[in-house]
Tab-separated table of C-alpha atoms and ligand atoms in Angstrom:
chain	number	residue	atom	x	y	z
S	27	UNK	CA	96.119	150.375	104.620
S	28	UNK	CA	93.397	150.235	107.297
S	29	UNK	CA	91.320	146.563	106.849
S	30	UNK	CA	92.660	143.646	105.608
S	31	UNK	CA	90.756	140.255	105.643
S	32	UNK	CA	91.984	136.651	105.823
S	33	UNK	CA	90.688	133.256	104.283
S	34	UNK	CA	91.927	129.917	104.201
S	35	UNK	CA	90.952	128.127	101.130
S	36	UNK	CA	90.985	124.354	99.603
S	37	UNK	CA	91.984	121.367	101.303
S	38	UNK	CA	93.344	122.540	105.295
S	39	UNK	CA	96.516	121.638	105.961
S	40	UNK	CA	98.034	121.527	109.887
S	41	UNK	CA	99.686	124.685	110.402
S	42	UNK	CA	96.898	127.013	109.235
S	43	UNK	CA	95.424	128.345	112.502
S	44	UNK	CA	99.345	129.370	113.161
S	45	UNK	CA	99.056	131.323	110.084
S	46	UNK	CA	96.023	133.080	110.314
S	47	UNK	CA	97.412	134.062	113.987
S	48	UNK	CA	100.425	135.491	112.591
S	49	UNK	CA	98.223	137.389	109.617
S	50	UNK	CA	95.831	138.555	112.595
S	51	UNK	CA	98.427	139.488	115.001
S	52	UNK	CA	101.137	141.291	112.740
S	53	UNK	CA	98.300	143.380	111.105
S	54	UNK	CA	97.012	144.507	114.657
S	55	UNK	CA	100.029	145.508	115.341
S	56	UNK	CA	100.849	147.530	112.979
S	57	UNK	CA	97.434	149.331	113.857
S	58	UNK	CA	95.347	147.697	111.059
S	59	UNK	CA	92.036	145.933	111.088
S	60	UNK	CA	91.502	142.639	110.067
S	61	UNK	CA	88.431	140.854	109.120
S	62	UNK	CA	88.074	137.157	108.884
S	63	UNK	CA	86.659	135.328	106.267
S	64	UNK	CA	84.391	131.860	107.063
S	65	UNK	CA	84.537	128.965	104.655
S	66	UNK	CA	87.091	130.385	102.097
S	67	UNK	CA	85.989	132.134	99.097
S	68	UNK	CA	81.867	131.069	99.760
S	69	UNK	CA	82.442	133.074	102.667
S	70	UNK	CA	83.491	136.369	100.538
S	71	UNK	CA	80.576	136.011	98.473
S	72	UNK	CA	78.046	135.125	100.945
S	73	UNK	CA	79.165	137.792	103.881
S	74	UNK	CA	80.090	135.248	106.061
S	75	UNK	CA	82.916	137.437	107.385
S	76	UNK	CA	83.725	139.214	111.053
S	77	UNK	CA	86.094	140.929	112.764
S	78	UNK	CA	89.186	139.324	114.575
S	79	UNK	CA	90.916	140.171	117.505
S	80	UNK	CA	94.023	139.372	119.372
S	81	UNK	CA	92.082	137.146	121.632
S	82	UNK	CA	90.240	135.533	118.366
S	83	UNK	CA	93.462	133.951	117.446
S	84	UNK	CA	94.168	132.562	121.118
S	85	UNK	CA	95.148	129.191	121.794
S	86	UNK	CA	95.696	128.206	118.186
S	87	UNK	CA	99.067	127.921	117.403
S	88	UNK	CA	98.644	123.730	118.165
S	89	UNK	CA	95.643	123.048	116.774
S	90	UNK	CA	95.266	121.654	113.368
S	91	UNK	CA	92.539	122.524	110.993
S	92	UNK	CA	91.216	125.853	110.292
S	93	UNK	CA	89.153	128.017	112.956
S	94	UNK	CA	88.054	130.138	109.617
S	95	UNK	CA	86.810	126.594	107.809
S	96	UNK	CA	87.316	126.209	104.491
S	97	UNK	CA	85.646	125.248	101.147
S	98	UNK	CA	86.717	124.366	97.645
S	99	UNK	CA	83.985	127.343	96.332
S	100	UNK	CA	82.638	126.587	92.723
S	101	UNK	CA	80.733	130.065	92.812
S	102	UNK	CA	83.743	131.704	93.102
S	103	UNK	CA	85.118	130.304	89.679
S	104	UNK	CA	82.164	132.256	88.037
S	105	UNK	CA	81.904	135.451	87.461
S	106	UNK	CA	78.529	136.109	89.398
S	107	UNK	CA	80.340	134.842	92.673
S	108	UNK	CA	83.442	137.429	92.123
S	109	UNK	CA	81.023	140.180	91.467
S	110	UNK	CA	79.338	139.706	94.442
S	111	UNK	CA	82.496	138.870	96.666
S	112	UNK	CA	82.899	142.648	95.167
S	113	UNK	CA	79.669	143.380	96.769
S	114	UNK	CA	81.159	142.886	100.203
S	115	UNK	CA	85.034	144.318	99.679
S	116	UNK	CA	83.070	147.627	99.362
S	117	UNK	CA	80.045	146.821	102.042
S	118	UNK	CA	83.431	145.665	105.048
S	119	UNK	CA	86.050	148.837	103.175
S	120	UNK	CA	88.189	145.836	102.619
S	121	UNK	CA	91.669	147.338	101.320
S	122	UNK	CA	93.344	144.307	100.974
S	123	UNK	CA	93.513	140.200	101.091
S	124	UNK	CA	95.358	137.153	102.149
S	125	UNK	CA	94.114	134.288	100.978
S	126	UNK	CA	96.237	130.589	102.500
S	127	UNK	CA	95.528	127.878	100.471
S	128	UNK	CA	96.797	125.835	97.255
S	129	UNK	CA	96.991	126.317	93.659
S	130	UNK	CA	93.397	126.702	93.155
S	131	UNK	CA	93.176	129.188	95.415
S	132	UNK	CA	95.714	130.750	94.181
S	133	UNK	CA	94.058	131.286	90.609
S	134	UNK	CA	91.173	132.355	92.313
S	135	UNK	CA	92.774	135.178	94.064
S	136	UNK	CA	94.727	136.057	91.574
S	137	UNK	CA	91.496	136.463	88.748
S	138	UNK	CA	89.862	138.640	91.522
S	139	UNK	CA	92.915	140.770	91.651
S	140	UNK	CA	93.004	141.222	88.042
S	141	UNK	CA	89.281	142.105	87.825
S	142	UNK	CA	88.571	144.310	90.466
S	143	UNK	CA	92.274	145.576	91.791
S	144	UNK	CA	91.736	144.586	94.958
S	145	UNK	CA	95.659	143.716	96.219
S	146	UNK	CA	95.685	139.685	97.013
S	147	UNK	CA	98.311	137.829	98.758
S	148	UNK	CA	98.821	134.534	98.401
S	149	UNK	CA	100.323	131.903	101.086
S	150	UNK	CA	101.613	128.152	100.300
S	151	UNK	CA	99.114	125.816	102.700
S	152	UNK	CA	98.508	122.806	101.580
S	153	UNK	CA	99.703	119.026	102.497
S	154	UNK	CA	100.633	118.649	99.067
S	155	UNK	CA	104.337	120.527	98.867
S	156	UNK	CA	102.927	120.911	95.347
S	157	UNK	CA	103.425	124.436	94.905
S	158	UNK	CA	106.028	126.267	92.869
S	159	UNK	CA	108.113	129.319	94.409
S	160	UNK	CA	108.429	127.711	97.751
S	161	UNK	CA	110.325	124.575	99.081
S	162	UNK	CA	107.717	123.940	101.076
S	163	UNK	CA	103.954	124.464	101.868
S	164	UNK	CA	102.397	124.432	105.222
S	165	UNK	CA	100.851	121.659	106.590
S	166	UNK	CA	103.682	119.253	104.287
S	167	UNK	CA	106.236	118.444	107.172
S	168	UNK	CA	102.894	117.355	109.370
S	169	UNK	CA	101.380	115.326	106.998
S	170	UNK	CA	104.678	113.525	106.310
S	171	UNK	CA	105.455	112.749	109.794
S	172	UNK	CA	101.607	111.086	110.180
S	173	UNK	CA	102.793	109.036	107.760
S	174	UNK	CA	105.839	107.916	108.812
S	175	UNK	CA	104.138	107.781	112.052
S	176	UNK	CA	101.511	105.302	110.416
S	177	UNK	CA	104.091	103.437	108.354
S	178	UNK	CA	106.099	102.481	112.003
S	179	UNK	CA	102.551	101.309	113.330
S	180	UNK	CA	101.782	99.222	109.890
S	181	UNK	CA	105.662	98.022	110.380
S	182	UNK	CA	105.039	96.476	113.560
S	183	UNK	CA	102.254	94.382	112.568
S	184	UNK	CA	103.734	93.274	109.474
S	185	UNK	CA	106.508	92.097	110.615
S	186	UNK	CA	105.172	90.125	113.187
S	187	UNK	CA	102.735	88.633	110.498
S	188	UNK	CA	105.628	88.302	107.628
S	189	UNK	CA	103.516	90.333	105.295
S	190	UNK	CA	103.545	93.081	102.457
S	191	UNK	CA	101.505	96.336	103.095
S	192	UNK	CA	100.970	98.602	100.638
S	193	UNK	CA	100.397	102.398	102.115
S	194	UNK	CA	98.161	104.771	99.759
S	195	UNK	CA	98.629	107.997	100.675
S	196	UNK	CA	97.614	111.443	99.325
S	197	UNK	CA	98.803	113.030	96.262
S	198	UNK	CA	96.525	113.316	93.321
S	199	UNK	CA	98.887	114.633	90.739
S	200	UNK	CA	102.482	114.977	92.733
S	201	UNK	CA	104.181	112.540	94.913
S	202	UNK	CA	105.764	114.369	97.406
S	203	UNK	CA	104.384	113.294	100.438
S	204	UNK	CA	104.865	109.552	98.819
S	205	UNK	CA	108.989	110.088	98.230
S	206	UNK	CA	109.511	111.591	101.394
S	207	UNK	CA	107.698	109.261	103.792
S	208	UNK	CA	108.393	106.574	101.622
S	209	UNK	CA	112.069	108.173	101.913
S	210	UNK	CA	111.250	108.410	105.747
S	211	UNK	CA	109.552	104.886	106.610
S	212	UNK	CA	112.120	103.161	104.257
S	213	UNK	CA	110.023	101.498	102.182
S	214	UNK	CA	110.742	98.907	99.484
S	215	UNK	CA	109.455	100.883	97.088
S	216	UNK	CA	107.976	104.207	96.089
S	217	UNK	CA	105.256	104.822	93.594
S	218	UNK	CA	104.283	108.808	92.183
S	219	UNK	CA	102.187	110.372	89.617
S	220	UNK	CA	105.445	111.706	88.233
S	221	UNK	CA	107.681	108.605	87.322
S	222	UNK	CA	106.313	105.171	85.629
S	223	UNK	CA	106.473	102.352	87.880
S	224	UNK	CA	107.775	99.040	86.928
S	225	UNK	CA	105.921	96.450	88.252
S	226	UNK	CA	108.545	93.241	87.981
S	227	UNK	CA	110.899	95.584	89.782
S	228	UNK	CA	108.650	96.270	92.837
S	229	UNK	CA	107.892	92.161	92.905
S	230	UNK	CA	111.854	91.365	92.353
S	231	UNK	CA	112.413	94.131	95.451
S	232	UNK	CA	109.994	92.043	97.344
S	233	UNK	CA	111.403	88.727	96.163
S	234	UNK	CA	115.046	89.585	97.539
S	235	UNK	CA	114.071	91.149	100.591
S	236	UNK	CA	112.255	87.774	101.019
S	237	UNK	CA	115.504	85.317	100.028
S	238	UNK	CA	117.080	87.565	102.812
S	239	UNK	CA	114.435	86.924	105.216
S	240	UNK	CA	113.437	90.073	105.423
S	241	UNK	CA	109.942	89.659	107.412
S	242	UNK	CA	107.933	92.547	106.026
S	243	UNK	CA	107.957	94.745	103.048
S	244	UNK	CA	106.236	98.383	102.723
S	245	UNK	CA	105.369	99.930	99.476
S	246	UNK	CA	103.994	103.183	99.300
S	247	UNK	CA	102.004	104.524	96.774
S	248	UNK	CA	100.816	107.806	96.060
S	249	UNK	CA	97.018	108.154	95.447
S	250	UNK	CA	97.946	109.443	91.789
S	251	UNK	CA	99.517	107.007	90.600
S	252	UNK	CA	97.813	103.285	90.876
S	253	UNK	CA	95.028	101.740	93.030
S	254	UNK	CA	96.692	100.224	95.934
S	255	UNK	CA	93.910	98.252	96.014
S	256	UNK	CA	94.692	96.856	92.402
S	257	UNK	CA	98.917	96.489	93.547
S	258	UNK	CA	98.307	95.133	96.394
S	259	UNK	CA	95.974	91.977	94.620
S	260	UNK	CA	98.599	92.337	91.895
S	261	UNK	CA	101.781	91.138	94.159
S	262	UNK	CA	99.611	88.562	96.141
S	263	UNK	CA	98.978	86.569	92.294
S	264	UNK	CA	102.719	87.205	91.453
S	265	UNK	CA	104.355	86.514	94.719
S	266	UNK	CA	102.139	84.514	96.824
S	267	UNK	CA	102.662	86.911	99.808
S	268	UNK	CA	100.389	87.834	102.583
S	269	UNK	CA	99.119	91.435	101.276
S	270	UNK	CA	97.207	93.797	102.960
S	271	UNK	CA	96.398	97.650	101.717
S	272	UNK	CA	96.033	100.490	104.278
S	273	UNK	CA	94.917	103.499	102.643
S	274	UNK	CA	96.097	106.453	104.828
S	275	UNK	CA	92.665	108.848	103.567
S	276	UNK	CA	92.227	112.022	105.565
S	277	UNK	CA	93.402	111.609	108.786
S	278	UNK	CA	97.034	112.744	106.905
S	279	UNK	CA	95.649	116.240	106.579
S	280	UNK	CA	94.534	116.465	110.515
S	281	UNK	CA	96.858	117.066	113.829
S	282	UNK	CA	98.748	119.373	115.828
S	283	UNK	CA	101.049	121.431	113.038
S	284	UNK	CA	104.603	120.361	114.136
S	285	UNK	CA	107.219	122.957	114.920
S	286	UNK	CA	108.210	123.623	111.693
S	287	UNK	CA	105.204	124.419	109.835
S	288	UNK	CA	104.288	126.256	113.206
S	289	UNK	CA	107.248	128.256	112.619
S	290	UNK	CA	106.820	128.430	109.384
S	291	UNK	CA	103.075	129.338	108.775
S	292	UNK	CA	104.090	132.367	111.477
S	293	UNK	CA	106.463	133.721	109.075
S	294	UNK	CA	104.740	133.232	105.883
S	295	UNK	CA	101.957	134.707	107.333
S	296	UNK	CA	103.383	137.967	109.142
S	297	UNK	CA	104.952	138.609	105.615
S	298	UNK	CA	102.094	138.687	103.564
S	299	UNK	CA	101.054	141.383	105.767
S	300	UNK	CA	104.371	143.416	105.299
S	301	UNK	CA	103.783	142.501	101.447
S	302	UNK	CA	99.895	144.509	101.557
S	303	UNK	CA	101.641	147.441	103.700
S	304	UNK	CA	104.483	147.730	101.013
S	305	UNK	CA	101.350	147.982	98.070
S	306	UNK	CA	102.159	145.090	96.467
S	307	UNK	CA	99.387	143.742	94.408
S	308	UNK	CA	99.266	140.187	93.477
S	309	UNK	CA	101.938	138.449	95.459
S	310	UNK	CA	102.528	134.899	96.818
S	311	UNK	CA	105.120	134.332	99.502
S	312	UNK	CA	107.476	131.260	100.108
S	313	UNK	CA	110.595	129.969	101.398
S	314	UNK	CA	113.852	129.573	99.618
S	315	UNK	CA	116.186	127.871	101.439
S	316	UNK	CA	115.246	128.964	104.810
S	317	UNK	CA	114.929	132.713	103.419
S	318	UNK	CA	111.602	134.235	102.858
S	319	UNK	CA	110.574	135.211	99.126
S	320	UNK	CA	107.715	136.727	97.390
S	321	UNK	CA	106.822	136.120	93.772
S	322	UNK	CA	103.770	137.507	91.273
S	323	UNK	CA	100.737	134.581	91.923
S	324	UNK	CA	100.727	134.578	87.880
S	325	UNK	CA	104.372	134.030	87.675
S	326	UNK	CA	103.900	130.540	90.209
S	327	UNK	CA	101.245	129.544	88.653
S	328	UNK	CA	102.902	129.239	85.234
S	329	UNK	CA	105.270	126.666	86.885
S	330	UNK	CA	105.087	123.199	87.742
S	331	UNK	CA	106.963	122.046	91.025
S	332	UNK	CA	108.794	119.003	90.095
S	333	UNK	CA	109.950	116.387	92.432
S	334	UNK	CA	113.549	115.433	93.581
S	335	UNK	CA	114.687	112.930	91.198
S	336	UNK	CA	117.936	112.330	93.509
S	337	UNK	CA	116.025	111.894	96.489
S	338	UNK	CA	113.572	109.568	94.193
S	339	UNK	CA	116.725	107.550	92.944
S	340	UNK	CA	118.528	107.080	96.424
S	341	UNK	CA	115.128	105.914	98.205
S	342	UNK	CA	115.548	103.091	94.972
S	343	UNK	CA	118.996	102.939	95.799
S	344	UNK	CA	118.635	102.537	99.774
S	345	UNK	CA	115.838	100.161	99.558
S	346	UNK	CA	117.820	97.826	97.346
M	414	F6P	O1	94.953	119.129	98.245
M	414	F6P	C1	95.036	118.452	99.434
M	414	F6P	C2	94.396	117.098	99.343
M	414	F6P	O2	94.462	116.539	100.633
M	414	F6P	C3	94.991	116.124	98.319
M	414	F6P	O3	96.157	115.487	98.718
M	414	F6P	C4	93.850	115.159	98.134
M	414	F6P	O4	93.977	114.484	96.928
M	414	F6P	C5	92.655	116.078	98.190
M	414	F6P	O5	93.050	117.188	98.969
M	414	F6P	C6	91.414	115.471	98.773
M	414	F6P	O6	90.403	116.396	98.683
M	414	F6P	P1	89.016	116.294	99.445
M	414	F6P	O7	89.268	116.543	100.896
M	414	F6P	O8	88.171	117.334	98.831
M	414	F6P	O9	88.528	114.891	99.221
């Protein structure tokens, strides 16, 4: 294998750049060429694509984002866009790609490989965690520490006003970022796509905390699964309390990757490398319990990563 490219795809997620270094630098230097790919799959199809060098991936190991950009490409679901993202494998002798991103991305790759053979490697980035075959995606242990990072701040102010925030923050159809800086921040209560909430519970939690004069009260919902705007006007007609709604919104995706998905994204990424060298075709690569894996793309993509109901039951349990 001579020329590989790299994309990042979907939403970014902190810890990318450290990835695409890792893709960038293993592949040099194991004597292979590697070709970066601008704004994720509309890149491919468009030629927006150049060569990368050591000193291309310089100074990027902090920085959050994506130096390659990124897109959410409708062209590419169609088969017009993957014929002429064929176009340019053949124009740039492209032998093989990694493509960083979520599930989407994933599917995309993975229908490319299938069409036109071209061997695909999938890595886990995205805030979300919400990826099966790996504990954890990159850019998740970032985006929950903003959180908890946020939900200190929002602490201080409500207790010094005695009042109830609710926190919306991302998750459209899981709610791990929810449990575990919910988990993290201690809040009151924790609301997910996955589980029905039950909304005398969350006002007796409140209620209690209040007899025990408690001076604040943090409930954190996960964009999936109610408007916070709705909960929060909810609990000021049942309870009376002060309520105010802070919706967390994109800045939870932004910021220097911490260590972990640093160290993380470097891994993930020098193995999808190893994983093209060794000929595999369709491949996604994770980590199970602290050990790297690699799975078929379809074989993920058939499963649905569920969330910890223990950890979901003792953040009810601890917030009592
Ligand atoms: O997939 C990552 C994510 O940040 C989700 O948590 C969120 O729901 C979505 O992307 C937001 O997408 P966009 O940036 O396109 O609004």
């Amino acid at each position: 294998m001579q020329r590989i490219a790299v994309l990042t795809s979907g939403g970014d997620s902190p810890g990318m750049n450290a990835c695409i270094r890792a893709v960038v630098r293993k592949a040099i230097y194991h004597g292979m060429e590697v070709i970066g790919i601008n704004r994720g799959f509309n890149g491919f199809i468009e030629a927006d694509m150049a060569p990368m060098n050591l000193g291309s991936v310089a100074d990027i190991i902090h920085r959050g984002g994506t130096i390659l950009r990124t897109a959410r490409s409708e062209q590419f679901l169609t088969p017009e866009g993957r014929a002429r993202a064929y176009e340019n494998v053949k124009r740039f002798g492209l032998q093989g790609l990694v493509v960083i991103g979520g599930d989407g991305s994933f599917r995309g790759a993975h229908q490319f490989n299938l069409e036109y053979n071209l061997p695909v490697v999938g890595v886990p980035g995205t805030i979300d965690n919400d990826i099966p075959g790996t504990d954890q995606t990159i850019g998740f242990d970032t985006a929950v520490n903003t959180v908890v990072e946020a939900i200190n701040k929002i602490r201080d102010t409500a207790t010094s006003h005695e009042r109830t925030f609710i926190v919306e923050v991302m998750g459209r159809k899981h709610g791990f970022i929810a449990l575990a800086a919910g988990l993290a921040g201690g809040a009151e209560s924790i609301l997910i796509p996955e589980r029905p909430f039950d909304f005398d519970d969350i006002c007796e939690r409140l209620m209690r905390g209040y007899r025990r004069g408690k001076l604040h009260s943090i409930i954190v919902v996960a964009e999936g699964a109610a408007n916070a705007l709705e909960i929060g006007q909810r609990i000021k007609e049942r309870t009376g309390f002060d309520t105010k709604v802070t919706i967390l919104g994109h800045l939870q995706r932004g910021g220097s990757p911490t260590a972990t998905d640093r160290i993380m994204a470097s891994r993930l990424g020098a193995r999808a490398v190893e994983l093209l060298m060794a000929g595999e075709k369709r491949k996604m690569v994770g980590i199970k319990a602290g050990q790297l894996v690699a799975l078929d793309i379809e074989e993920a993509l058939t499963q649905t990563r569920t969330i910890d109901l223990d950890m979901y039951n003792l953040a009810g349990v601890l917030s009592i």
